Amino acid sequence: MAAPREAPERRPFGRRFLTDPARLFQHNAWDNVEWSEEQEASARSKVQENSSQLLPQDKQEEYEVNAKRYWDDFYKIHENGFFKDRHWLFTEFPELAPNRNPSQNGDSVHEFGNKEESNNEGLGSCENGHCSLETRGENQLNLIKITPKICAKDLAAQKYSELNHSDGDYPGSSASYRILEVGCGAGNTVFPILQTNNDPGLFVYCCDFSTTAVDLVQNNAEYDSSRCFAFVHDLCNDQSPFPMPDKSLDVVILIFVLSAILPEKMQCIVNRLSRLLKPGGMILLRDYGRYDLAQLRFKKGQCLSDNFYVRGDGTRVYFFTQDELDDLFTTAGLEKIQNLVDRRLQVNRGKQMTMYRVWIQCKYRKPAAPPL
């Protein structure tokens, strides 16, 4: 008989939803919002409706084959003007900050994004099926200093040809703390880390499926090749090389990335990333949860398979449960440190709109090597 599932974790801190409409629009956001049975039933009904008509198999294959082109087009259109700088990173993931405390677990995590949101009316944005959670804070980094410098694909090929892992000769080989962000986009995670964490032993790798996205990172005025290495990488291709050897990373970051991948390929990808971690290293994830606003907004004819959709621009997105993510990480040999759901209410006071967001945040650690 299978062991019973653990009860879902809830955030230990957070402000509760205010039901008084007069007070509601004086505030921007509430975290740890409790959903009523009626609200959850309504969300389930909307998902059943918008997934009742699946795209034909030939169209699904077309979106898979052309996935890179769709993401390249996305970044050509938006550059780095859509997803905002993730200033909440160091509150939610102190492992990325200076004076990190590796023993800190997820139980103290709270106030996701509240500091930014309290200073801004926007509360994220939804465009073409992309719903971003970040907002532009008062101290937003200036990431749009782009000059035509180098081609990501050419640089990656040159660097790979110079690598010799067996001799320890690879970018960041002398670093004492190595972070990899997978799906780096235009650098909205990488650059806050580099600017905030001045640890001389830090080295940050970042990769993306999109050549256009990696070009944006490499051509940014903040890009420092002595502390960072950006490269194009296809996670779904087992033969696509990483610039670092197995068991060399302290942290792997997955922020709204795993959800963009074909569900049947997710396990192999998590397995590969797990092999890159040192014993004691961690994967940090933030991604879309089941019944998020973005899922409920899809129309009939955009569903590829259960909880997996294609947006109007051809990019795809999956909506997770906690159990699904736990299965992926534990099957890869990682142990759970944190797996929580964050149900939030966001309010656009200008438009007097309420938006219910659902995200899942996880931390999973590679077991420490047994003593000899």
C-alpha positions in Angstrom: 0.0 0.0 0.0 1.4 3.4 -1.0 2.3 5.8 1.8 -0.2 8.7 2.2 0.8 12.0 0.7 1.8 14.8 3.1 -0.6 17.6 3.6 0.2 20.6 1.5 2.6 23.1 3.2 1.3 26.6 3.7 3.3 29.8 4.1 3.8 30.4 7.8 3.6 34.2 7.4 1.6 36.6 5.3 -1.3 39.0 5.3 -4.8 37.7 5.0 -7.2 38.7 2.3 -9.3 41.7 3.3 -13.0 41.2 2.4 -14.1 44.8 2.9 -14.2 46.3 -0.7 -13.6 49.8 0.7 -10.3 48.6 2.1 -9.5 46.2 -0.7 -8.4 48.8 -3.2 -6.2 50.6 -0.8 -3.7 47.8 -1.0 -1.8 45.9 -3.6 -1.4 42.3 -2.6 -2.1 39.7 0.0 -0.2 36.4 0.3 -1.3 33.1 1.8 -4.8 33.7 0.6 -7.3 31.0 1.5 -9.5 29.8 -1.3 -13.1 28.8 -0.6 -14.5 25.5 -1.9 -16.6 27.5 -4.4 -13.6 29.4 -5.7 -11.6 26.2 -6.2 -14.6 24.5 -7.9 -15.0 27.4 -10.2 -11.3 27.3 -11.2 -11.5 23.6 -11.8 -14.6 24.1 -14.0 -12.8 26.7 -16.1 -9.8 24.4 -16.6 -12.1 21.5 -17.6 -13.8 23.9 -20.1 -10.6 25.3 -21.7 -9.0 21.8 -21.9 -12.0 20.1 -23.4 -10.6 20.6 -27.0 -7.0 19.6 -27.6 -4.9 20.7 -30.5 -4.4 18.1 -33.2 -1.2 16.1 -32.9 0.5 17.6 -36.0 0.0 21.1 -34.5 1.5 19.9 -31.2 4.5 18.5 -33.0 5.0 21.8 -34.8 5.1 23.7 -31.5 7.7 21.3 -30.2 9.9 21.4 -33.4 9.8 25.2 -33.5 10.0 26.0 -29.8 13.4 27.7 -30.1 12.1 30.0 -32.8 9.1 31.1 -30.8 11.2 32.0 -27.8 13.7 33.9 -30.0 10.8 35.8 -31.4 9.5 36.6 -27.9 12.8 38.1 -26.9 13.3 40.0 -30.1 9.9 41.7 -29.5 10.2 42.3 -25.7 14.0 42.3 -25.1 14.1 42.7 -21.3 11.1 45.1 -21.0 8.5 42.4 -20.0 9.9 40.5 -17.1 11.1 42.8 -14.3 14.1 42.5 -12.1 13.6 39.9 -9.4 14.4 41.9 -6.2 12.5 39.3 -4.1 15.2 36.7 -4.9 17.2 37.2 -1.7 14.2 37.1 0.6 12.9 33.9 -0.9 16.3 32.3 -1.7 18.9 33.5 0.8 21.3 30.9 -0.7 21.9 33.4 -3.4 22.8 36.3 -1.2 26.1 37.3 0.5 26.7 35.7 3.9 24.5 32.9 2.8 23.5 30.4 5.5 23.3 26.9 3.8 21.6 25.4 6.9 18.6 27.8 6.6 15.5 26.0 5.5 12.3 27.1 3.9 10.2 27.5 7.0 11.2 31.2 7.4 10.3 32.2 3.9 7.7 35.0 3.7 6.5 38.2 2.1 7.2 37.2 -1.5 7.4 40.4 -3.5 5.6 42.5 -0.9 8.4 45.2 -0.8 8.2 45.8 -4.5 4.5 45.6 -4.7 3.8 48.1 -2.0 5.6 50.7 -4.0 4.0 50.1 -7.3 0.5 50.0 -8.9 1.3 47.5 -11.6 1.5 44.2 -9.8 3.0 42.4 -12.6 1.5 42.1 -16.1 -0.3 39.6 -18.4 0.5 39.8 -22.0 -0.2 37.2 -24.7 -0.7 34.6 -22.1 2.5 35.5 -20.2 1.7 36.6 -16.7 4.8 38.0 -14.9 4.9 38.2 -11.2 7.7 40.7 -10.8 7.1 44.4 -10.4 9.3 47.4 -11.0 10.6 48.6 -7.6 12.0 52.0 -6.8 15.6 50.7 -7.1 15.1 48.8 -10.3 18.4 47.9 -12.0 19.1 49.4 -15.3 19.5 46.4 -17.6 18.8 48.0 -20.9 22.3 49.2 -21.7 22.8 47.1 -24.8 25.5 47.6 -27.4 26.3 45.3 -30.4 29.2 43.2 -29.1 29.2 39.5 -29.6 27.1 36.6 -30.9 26.1 34.1 -28.1 26.3 31.1 -30.4 29.8 31.9 -31.6 31.1 32.6 -28.1 29.6 29.4 -26.7 31.1 27.4 -29.5 34.5 29.0 -28.9 34.4 28.4 -25.2 33.2 24.8 -25.5 36.1 24.0 -27.8 38.6 25.3 -25.2 37.1 23.3 -22.3 39.0 20.4 -20.7 37.0 19.2 -17.7 39.4 16.5 -16.7 42.1 19.2 -16.2 39.7 21.4 -14.3 40.0 24.0 -17.1 36.5 25.5 -17.5 34.9 28.8 -16.9 34.6 29.4 -13.2 36.8 26.4 -12.3 38.7 28.4 -9.6 35.5 29.7 -8.0 34.4 28.4 -4.5 30.7 28.9 -5.0 29.0 28.3 -8.4 25.5 29.1 -9.4 23.7 28.1 -12.6 20.5 29.7 -13.7 18.7 27.7 -16.3 16.4 29.7 -18.6 18.1 33.1 -17.8 16.1 35.1 -20.3 17.4 38.7 -20.5 19.2 38.4 -17.2 16.6 39.6 -14.6 17.9 37.1 -12.1 21.6 37.0 -13.0 22.3 40.7 -12.8 20.7 41.2 -9.3 22.8 38.3 -8.1 26.0 39.7 -9.5 25.3 43.2 -8.2 24.2 42.1 -4.7 26.6 39.3 -4.0 30.2 40.5 -4.0 31.7 37.2 -2.8 35.1 37.0 -4.6 34.6 33.2 -4.9 31.2 33.5 -6.6 30.8 32.5 -10.3 27.4 32.5 -12.0 26.6 30.5 -15.1 23.4 31.3 -17.0 21.9 29.6 -20.1 18.8 29.8 -22.2 17.3 28.0 -25.1 17.0 31.3 -27.0 20.1 32.7 -28.7 18.4 36.1 -28.7 18.0 36.0 -24.9 21.7 35.0 -24.3 22.8 37.8 -26.7 20.9 40.2 -24.5 22.7 39.0 -21.4 26.2 39.0 -23.0 25.7 42.5 -24.5 24.5 44.0 -21.3 26.8 46.6 -19.7 26.6 44.7 -16.4 27.9 41.5 -18.0 31.3 40.6 -16.5 33.0 37.5 -18.0 35.3 37.2 -15.0 32.3 36.4 -12.8 29.7 35.1 -15.2 29.4 32.8 -18.3 26.3 33.0 -20.4 25.7 30.3 -23.0 23.0 28.8 -25.3 21.8 25.4 -24.1 19.0 23.0 -25.1 17.9 21.3 -22.0 15.9 18.7 -24.0 19.0 17.6 -25.9 21.1 15.1 -23.9 24.0 15.8 -26.2 24.0 19.5 -25.6 27.1 20.1 -23.4 27.3 22.0 -20.1 30.5 24.1 -19.7 31.0 22.7 -16.2 31.5 19.1 -15.0 29.2 17.0 -12.9 29.2 17.6 -9.1 30.6 21.2 -9.5 27.6 23.4 -8.7 26.3 24.7 -5.4 23.0 26.0 -6.7 20.8 25.5 -9.8 18.0 28.1 -10.3 14.8 27.3 -12.2 12.4 30.3 -12.2 9.4 29.8 -14.5 11.4 27.5 -16.8 10.4 23.9 -16.2 6.8 24.8 -17.0 7.9 25.7 -20.6 9.1 22.2 -21.3 7.2 19.2 -22.7 6.0 17.4 -19.6 7.3 14.0 -20.7 10.8 15.5 -20.9 10.9 17.1 -17.5 12.2 14.1 -15.5 15.3 13.6 -17.8 16.0 17.3 -17.4 15.8 17.3 -13.6 18.0 14.2 -13.6 20.7 15.9 -15.7 20.6 19.0 -13.5 20.8 16.9 -10.3 24.1 15.3 -11.6 25.6 18.8 -11.8 25.2 19.5 -8.1 27.8 18.9 -5.5 26.7 16.8 -2.5 24.7 19.3 -0.4 24.0 21.5 -3.5 20.4 22.7 -4.1 17.9 23.3 -6.8 15.7 26.4 -6.3 12.5 26.6 -8.2 9.6 29.0 -8.6 6.9 28.2 -11.1 3.2 28.3 -12.0 0.8 26.4 -9.8 -2.4 24.7 -10.8 -5.4 27.1 -11.3 -3.2 30.2 -11.5 -4.8 33.2 -13.3 -2.7 32.5 -16.4 -4.2 29.0 -16.7 -7.8 30.2 -16.2 -7.4 32.8 -18.9 -6.7 30.3 -21.7 -9.5 29.7 -24.3 -10.6 26.5 -25.9 -8.3 25.3 -28.5 -5.1 26.3 -26.7 -4.7 23.1 -24.7 -2.0 20.6 -25.7 -2.5 18.1 -22.9 -3.6 18.0 -19.3 -2.6 21.4 -17.8 -0.2 22.2 -20.7 -1.1 25.0 -23.0 0.2 27.0 -26.0 0.1 30.8 -25.8 -0.8 33.0 -28.7 2.9 33.6 -29.5 3.7 29.9 -29.7 5.4 29.5 -26.4 4.1 26.9 -24.0 3.3 26.6 -20.3 2.5 23.9 -17.8 0.8 24.4 -14.4 2.1 22.2 -11.6 0.9 20.7 -8.3 3.2 20.3 -5.4 3.1 16.5 -5.7 4.2 16.5 -9.3 7.2 18.6 -8.5 8.0 16.5 -5.5 8.0 13.3 -7.7 10.3 14.9 -10.2 12.9 16.0 -7.7 12.8 12.9 -5.4 13.0 10.6 -8.4 16.2 12.5 -9.3 17.6 11.6 -5.9 17.1 14.9 -4.2 15.7 15.5 -0.7 13.0 18.0 0.0 13.9 21.2 2.0 10.8 23.2 0.9 7.8 22.7 -1.3 5.0 25.2 -0.7 2.2 26.8 -2.6 1.7 30.6 -2.6 -1.8 31.7 -3.4 -1.9 35.4 -3.8 -4.4 38.1 -4.4 -3.1 41.0 -6.5 -5.1 44.2 -7.0 -4.6 46.7 -9.8 -6.0 49.7 -8.1 -6.1 51.8 -11.2 -8.2 49.4 -13.1 -9.9 48.0 -10.0 -9.1 44.5 -11.0 -8.4 41.5 -8.7 -6.1 38.8 -9.8 -5.6 35.4 -8.1 -2.1 34.0 -8.6 -0.9 30.6 -7.7 2.8 29.8 -7.6 4.9 26.9 -6.2 8.3 27.4 -4.6 10.7 24.5 -4.0 14.1 23.8 -2.6 15.6 20.3 -3.0 19.0 19.3 -1.9 21.4 16.6 -3.1 22.3 14.4 -0.2 25.7 15.0 1.3 28.3 12.3 0.5 28.6 9.7 3.2 31.8 10.0 5.3 34.7 7.7 4.1 
